[in-house]
Amino acid sequence: MSLAGKVVIVTGGSRGIGEAIVRHLAGEGAHVHATYNASSERAEKIQAELQGQGGHVQFHRLDVRDSSMCVQLVETVVGSSGKVDGLINNAGITRDALLLRMSEQDWDEVLTTNLRSVFAMTKAVLRPMLTQRSGRIINISSVVGITGNAGQANYAAAKAGVIAFTKSIARELASRNILVNCIAPGYIETDMTGKLSPQQQQALLGSIPLGRAGVGADIAAVVAFLLSDAASYITGQTIAVDGGMVMLP
Ligand code: NDP
């Protein structure tokens, strides 16, 4: 499972699931180019800590809503590392509201941050990956993209879009040895789910057969697997990492 020397981009690496992915991949010897948007101090702290442990981790500022920044980031990474082996599209937000109260801005903000960014980042890494004739792209979707969720029409639509995008691109790129998969996390303890009311958190916990909320490390382990040689015959799939919350047919 070693990822030694693999160059991997992780968007939204400054907090939550992304931070756990950055920590795990650095521990496996990957050269991680992580991004932050607003959390610059946190990014600096994680970078200093992991570099102090001998990890190859570099943070870059990226607003995934800005497609030209996405292109620029990939150029910087390929310019300094000479290649890009993996892309983890993790950055995401919620702007929850029942549909009657959901503004067009709430809709656009979530679709742009959670779905258009996946298009922009994936397109940006394609050229180097096509030249290399290898690459792994892992998109962080959500179980909500499979089941839907009241109050999250924008988020569910974006996450379902990520799954359909993944399948389409996996078909386009399979012959070039570029593998594209999705992870659908369930209820993971992060700042994002910390915003839920205690009642909502309790209801979610009650729907998890394994009886506990997930942590970022649960997702990071599956990301590392999908980047590894062990996953070389898997593409176009969505893997739910959710304690059994949603059981796919
Ligand atoms: P957090 O809110 O904890 O972290 C979000 C991350 O995304 C931060 O690093 C943040 O960076 C980054 N980000 C937000 N907006 C932008 C932007 N415009 N440009 C670049 N980066 C941005 O979320 P989670 O860790 O919980 O979620 C990570 C992913 O997992 C998301 O895609 C989410 O939808 C998905 N997910 C989460 C679940 C959960 O239960 N937590 C369940 C299912 C899916 P910064 O702070 O620097 O701005």
Coordinates of C-alpha atoms and ligand atoms in Angstrom, one line a residue:
M1 CA 0.0 0.0 0.0
S2 CA 3.0 2.4 0.0
L3 CA 2.5 5.6 -1.9
A4 CA 6.1 6.6 -1.7
G5 CA 7.0 9.3 -4.2
K6 CA 3.5 9.6 -5.7
V7 CA 2.5 13.2 -6.3
V8 CA -1.0 13.8 -5.2
I9 CA -3.2 17.0 -5.1
V10 CA -5.8 17.2 -2.3
T11 CA -8.3 20.1 -2.4
G12 CA -9.7 21.4 0.9
G13 CA -6.8 19.9 2.9
S14 CA -6.9 22.5 5.7
R15 CA -9.7 20.9 7.8
G16 CA -11.9 17.9 8.3
I17 CA -11.8 15.0 5.9
G18 CA -9.3 16.7 3.6
E19 CA -6.9 17.2 6.5
A20 CA -7.1 13.5 7.5
I21 CA -6.4 12.6 3.9
V22 CA -3.3 14.8 3.8
R23 CA -2.0 13.4 7.0
H24 CA -2.6 9.8 5.9
L25 CA -1.0 10.2 2.5
A26 CA 2.0 12.0 3.9
G27 CA 2.4 9.1 6.3
E28 CA 2.5 6.7 3.4
G29 CA 5.3 8.7 1.7
A30 CA 3.3 10.5 -0.9
H31 CA 4.3 14.0 -2.0
V32 CA 1.1 15.9 -1.1
H33 CA 0.1 19.2 -2.6
A34 CA -2.8 20.2 -0.4
T35 CA -5.0 23.3 -0.8
Y36 CA -6.7 25.7 1.5
N37 CA -9.0 28.6 0.8
A38 CA -9.8 30.6 4.0
S39 CA -7.9 28.6 6.6
S40 CA -4.4 29.8 6.0
E41 CA -3.1 29.6 9.6
R42 CA -4.4 26.1 9.9
A43 CA -2.8 25.1 6.6
E44 CA 0.6 26.5 7.7
K45 CA 0.4 24.6 11.0
I46 CA -0.4 21.3 9.4
Q47 CA 2.4 21.8 6.8
A48 CA 5.0 22.7 9.5
E49 CA 3.9 19.7 11.7
L50 CA 4.0 17.2 8.8
Q51 CA 7.3 18.6 7.3
G52 CA 8.8 18.3 10.9
Q53 CA 8.0 14.6 10.8
G54 CA 9.7 14.2 7.4
G55 CA 6.6 14.4 5.4
H56 CA 6.5 15.9 1.9
V57 CA 3.6 18.3 2.2
Q58 CA 3.1 21.7 0.6
F59 CA 0.0 23.8 0.9
H60 CA -1.2 26.2 -1.8
R61 CA -4.1 28.7 -1.8
L62 CA -6.9 27.7 -4.1
D63 CA -10.5 28.8 -4.4
V64 CA -12.0 25.9 -6.3
R65 CA -14.7 28.3 -7.6
D66 CA -12.1 30.0 -9.7
S67 CA -11.3 27.7 -12.7
S68 CA -8.2 29.7 -13.7
M69 CA -6.7 29.1 -10.2
C70 CA -7.3 25.4 -10.7
V71 CA -5.3 25.4 -13.9
Q72 CA -2.6 27.5 -12.3
L73 CA -2.3 25.1 -9.3
V74 CA -1.8 22.1 -11.6
E75 CA 0.8 24.0 -13.6
T76 CA 2.6 24.8 -10.4
V77 CA 2.5 21.2 -9.1
V78 CA 3.6 19.7 -12.4
G79 CA 6.3 22.5 -12.8
S80 CA 7.8 21.6 -9.4
S81 CA 7.2 17.8 -9.2
G82 CA 7.3 16.9 -12.9
K83 CA 4.1 14.9 -12.7
V84 CA 0.8 14.4 -11.0
D85 CA -0.2 10.8 -10.0
G86 CA -3.4 11.6 -8.1
L87 CA -6.1 14.1 -7.6
I88 CA -8.5 14.1 -4.7
N89 CA -11.5 16.4 -5.2
N90 CA -12.5 16.9 -1.6
A91 CA -13.3 20.6 -1.1
G92 CA -17.0 21.2 -0.4
I93 CA -19.6 23.3 1.4
T94 CA -23.2 23.1 2.5
R95 CA -25.9 25.9 2.3
D96 CA -28.9 24.0 3.6
A97 CA -32.5 25.2 3.4
L98 CA -35.9 23.8 2.4
L99 CA -36.5 24.5 -1.2
L100 CA -39.1 27.2 -0.7
R101 CA -36.4 29.2 1.3
M102 CA -33.4 28.2 -0.9
S103 CA -32.1 31.2 -2.8
E104 CA -30.6 31.0 -6.2
Q105 CA -27.3 32.1 -4.6
D106 CA -27.4 29.1 -2.2
W107 CA -28.0 26.9 -5.2
D108 CA -25.2 28.4 -7.4
E109 CA -22.7 28.5 -4.5
V110 CA -23.0 24.8 -3.7
L111 CA -23.1 23.7 -7.4
T112 CA -20.1 25.8 -8.2
T113 CA -18.0 24.8 -5.2
N114 CA -19.0 21.1 -5.1
L115 CA -19.5 20.2 -8.7
R116 CA -18.1 22.7 -11.2
S117 CA -14.8 22.5 -9.3
V118 CA -14.6 18.8 -9.9
F119 CA -14.9 19.5 -13.6
A120 CA -12.3 22.2 -13.5
M121 CA -9.7 20.3 -11.5
T122 CA -10.2 17.1 -13.4
K123 CA -9.8 18.9 -16.7
A124 CA -6.7 20.6 -15.4
V125 CA -4.9 17.3 -14.5
L126 CA -5.9 15.5 -17.7
R127 CA -3.1 16.7 -20.0
P128 CA -0.3 15.6 -17.6
M129 CA -2.1 12.3 -16.8
L130 CA -2.7 11.6 -20.5
T131 CA 1.0 12.2 -21.2
Q132 CA 2.0 10.0 -18.4
R133 CA -0.6 7.4 -19.4
S134 CA -1.5 6.9 -15.8
G135 CA -3.4 8.7 -13.1
R136 CA -6.0 8.3 -10.3
I137 CA -8.8 10.7 -9.6
I138 CA -10.9 10.3 -6.5
N139 CA -14.0 12.4 -6.0
I140 CA -15.5 12.9 -2.5
S141 CA -19.3 12.7 -3.1
S142 CA -21.8 11.9 -0.3
V143 CA -24.4 9.3 0.6
V144 CA -26.8 12.2 0.2
G145 CA -26.0 12.1 -3.6
I146 CA -27.5 8.6 -3.6
T147 CA -30.5 9.0 -1.2
G148 CA -31.3 12.7 -1.4
N149 CA -32.0 14.6 1.8
A150 CA -34.7 17.1 2.8
G151 CA -33.1 20.6 3.2
Q152 CA -30.2 19.7 0.9
A153 CA -31.6 19.8 -2.6
N154 CA -28.6 21.8 -3.8
Y155 CA -26.0 19.6 -2.1
A156 CA -27.6 16.3 -3.1
A157 CA -27.9 17.5 -6.7
A158 CA -24.2 18.4 -6.7
K159 CA -23.1 15.2 -5.1
A160 CA -25.2 13.1 -7.4
G161 CA -23.7 15.1 -10.3
V162 CA -20.2 14.1 -9.0
I163 CA -21.2 10.4 -9.1
A164 CA -22.5 10.7 -12.7
F165 CA -19.4 12.8 -13.7
T166 CA -17.1 10.1 -12.2
K167 CA -18.8 7.3 -14.2
S168 CA -18.6 9.3 -17.5
I169 CA -15.0 10.3 -17.1
A170 CA -14.0 6.8 -16.0
R171 CA -15.4 5.5 -19.3
E172 CA -13.6 8.2 -21.3
L173 CA -10.2 7.6 -19.6
A174 CA -10.0 3.9 -18.9
S175 CA -8.1 3.1 -22.1
R176 CA -5.5 5.7 -21.0
N177 CA -5.0 4.0 -17.6
I178 CA -6.6 6.9 -15.7
L179 CA -8.9 5.4 -13.1
V180 CA -11.7 7.6 -11.6
N181 CA -13.7 6.7 -8.5
C182 CA -16.0 8.2 -5.9
I183 CA -16.2 7.9 -2.2
A184 CA -19.5 8.5 -0.6
P185 CA -19.0 9.3 3.1
G186 CA -21.9 9.0 5.5
Y187 CA -21.9 11.0 8.8
I188 CA -18.3 12.0 9.5
E189 CA -17.4 14.2 12.5
T190 CA -16.1 17.5 11.0
D191 CA -16.9 21.3 11.2
M192 CA -19.5 20.6 8.4
T193 CA -21.5 18.2 10.5
G194 CA -20.8 20.1 13.7
K195 CA -23.3 22.7 12.4
L196 CA -26.1 20.1 12.7
S197 CA -28.5 20.3 15.7
P198 CA -28.1 17.7 18.5
Q199 CA -31.4 16.2 17.4
Q200 CA -30.2 15.9 13.8
Q201 CA -26.9 14.3 15.0
Q202 CA -28.8 11.9 17.2
A203 CA -31.1 10.9 14.3
L204 CA -28.1 10.3 12.0
L205 CA -26.4 8.2 14.6
G206 CA -29.5 6.0 14.9
S207 CA -29.4 5.3 11.2
I208 CA -25.8 3.8 11.3
P209 CA -25.6 0.0 11.7
L210 CA -22.1 0.3 13.0
G211 CA -23.4 2.6 15.8
R212 CA -20.8 5.4 15.5
A213 CA -20.1 8.5 13.5
G214 CA -17.1 8.2 11.1
V215 CA -13.9 10.1 11.4
G216 CA -11.7 11.6 8.6
A217 CA -9.3 8.7 9.0
D218 CA -12.0 6.3 7.9
I219 CA -12.2 8.1 4.5
A220 CA -8.5 8.7 4.2
A221 CA -7.8 4.9 4.4
V222 CA -10.0 4.3 1.5
V223 CA -8.5 7.1 -0.5
A224 CA -5.0 5.6 0.1
F225 CA -6.3 2.2 -1.1
L226 CA -7.8 3.7 -4.3
L227 CA -4.5 5.4 -5.0
S228 CA -2.5 2.3 -4.5
D229 CA -1.5 -0.5 -6.9
A230 CA -4.0 -2.8 -5.1
A231 CA -6.9 -0.8 -6.7
S232 CA -5.6 -1.0 -10.3
Y233 CA -8.8 -2.9 -11.5
I234 CA -11.3 -0.5 -10.0
T235 CA -12.8 2.4 -12.0
G236 CA -16.1 4.2 -12.2
Q237 CA -17.2 3.0 -8.8
T238 CA -18.8 4.7 -5.8
I239 CA -17.7 3.3 -2.5
A240 CA -19.9 4.2 0.5
V241 CA -17.9 4.7 3.7
D242 CA -20.7 5.2 6.1
G243 CA -20.8 2.5 8.8
G244 CA -23.5 0.7 6.7
M245 CA -25.9 3.7 6.6
V246 CA -26.7 3.2 2.9
M247 CA -26.2 -0.3 1.4
L248 CA -25.8 -0.1 -2.4
P249 CA -27.3 -2.9 -4.4
Ligands
NDP1 P1 -15.2 20.9 6.3 O1 -16.2 22.0 6.3 O2 -14.7 20.4 7.6 O3 -14.0 21.3 5.4 C1 -14.2 21.8 4.1 C2 -12.9 22.0 3.3 O4 -13.2 22.5 2.0 C3 -12.0 23.0 4.0 O5 -10.6 22.6 3.9 C4 -12.2 24.3 3.2 O6 -11.0 25.1 3.1 C5 -12.4 23.7 1.8 N1 -13.2 24.6 1.0 C6 -14.4 25.1 1.2 N2 -14.8 26.0 0.2 C7 -13.7 26.1 -0.6 C8 -13.4 26.8 -1.8 N3 -14.3 27.7 -2.3 N4 -12.2 26.6 -2.4 C9 -11.4 25.7 -1.9 N5 -11.5 25.0 -0.8 C10 -12.7 25.2 -0.2 O7 -15.9 19.7 5.4 P2 -15.7 18.1 5.5 O8 -14.3 17.8 5.8 O9 -16.8 17.6 6.4 O10 -16.1 17.7 4.0 C11 -15.1 17.4 3.0 C12 -15.8 16.8 1.8 O11 -16.5 15.6 2.2 C13 -16.9 17.7 1.2 O12 -16.9 17.6 -0.2 C14 -18.2 17.2 1.8 O13 -19.3 17.5 1.0 C15 -17.9 15.7 1.9 N6 -18.7 15.0 2.8 C16 -18.7 15.2 4.1 C17 -19.5 14.5 5.0 C18 -19.4 14.7 6.5 O14 -20.2 14.0 7.2 N7 -18.6 15.5 7.1 C19 -20.4 13.5 4.5 C20 -20.4 13.3 3.1 C21 -19.6 14.1 2.3 P3 -10.8 26.5 4.0 O15 -11.2 26.1 5.4 O16 -9.3 26.7 3.9 O17 -11.6 27.5 3.3

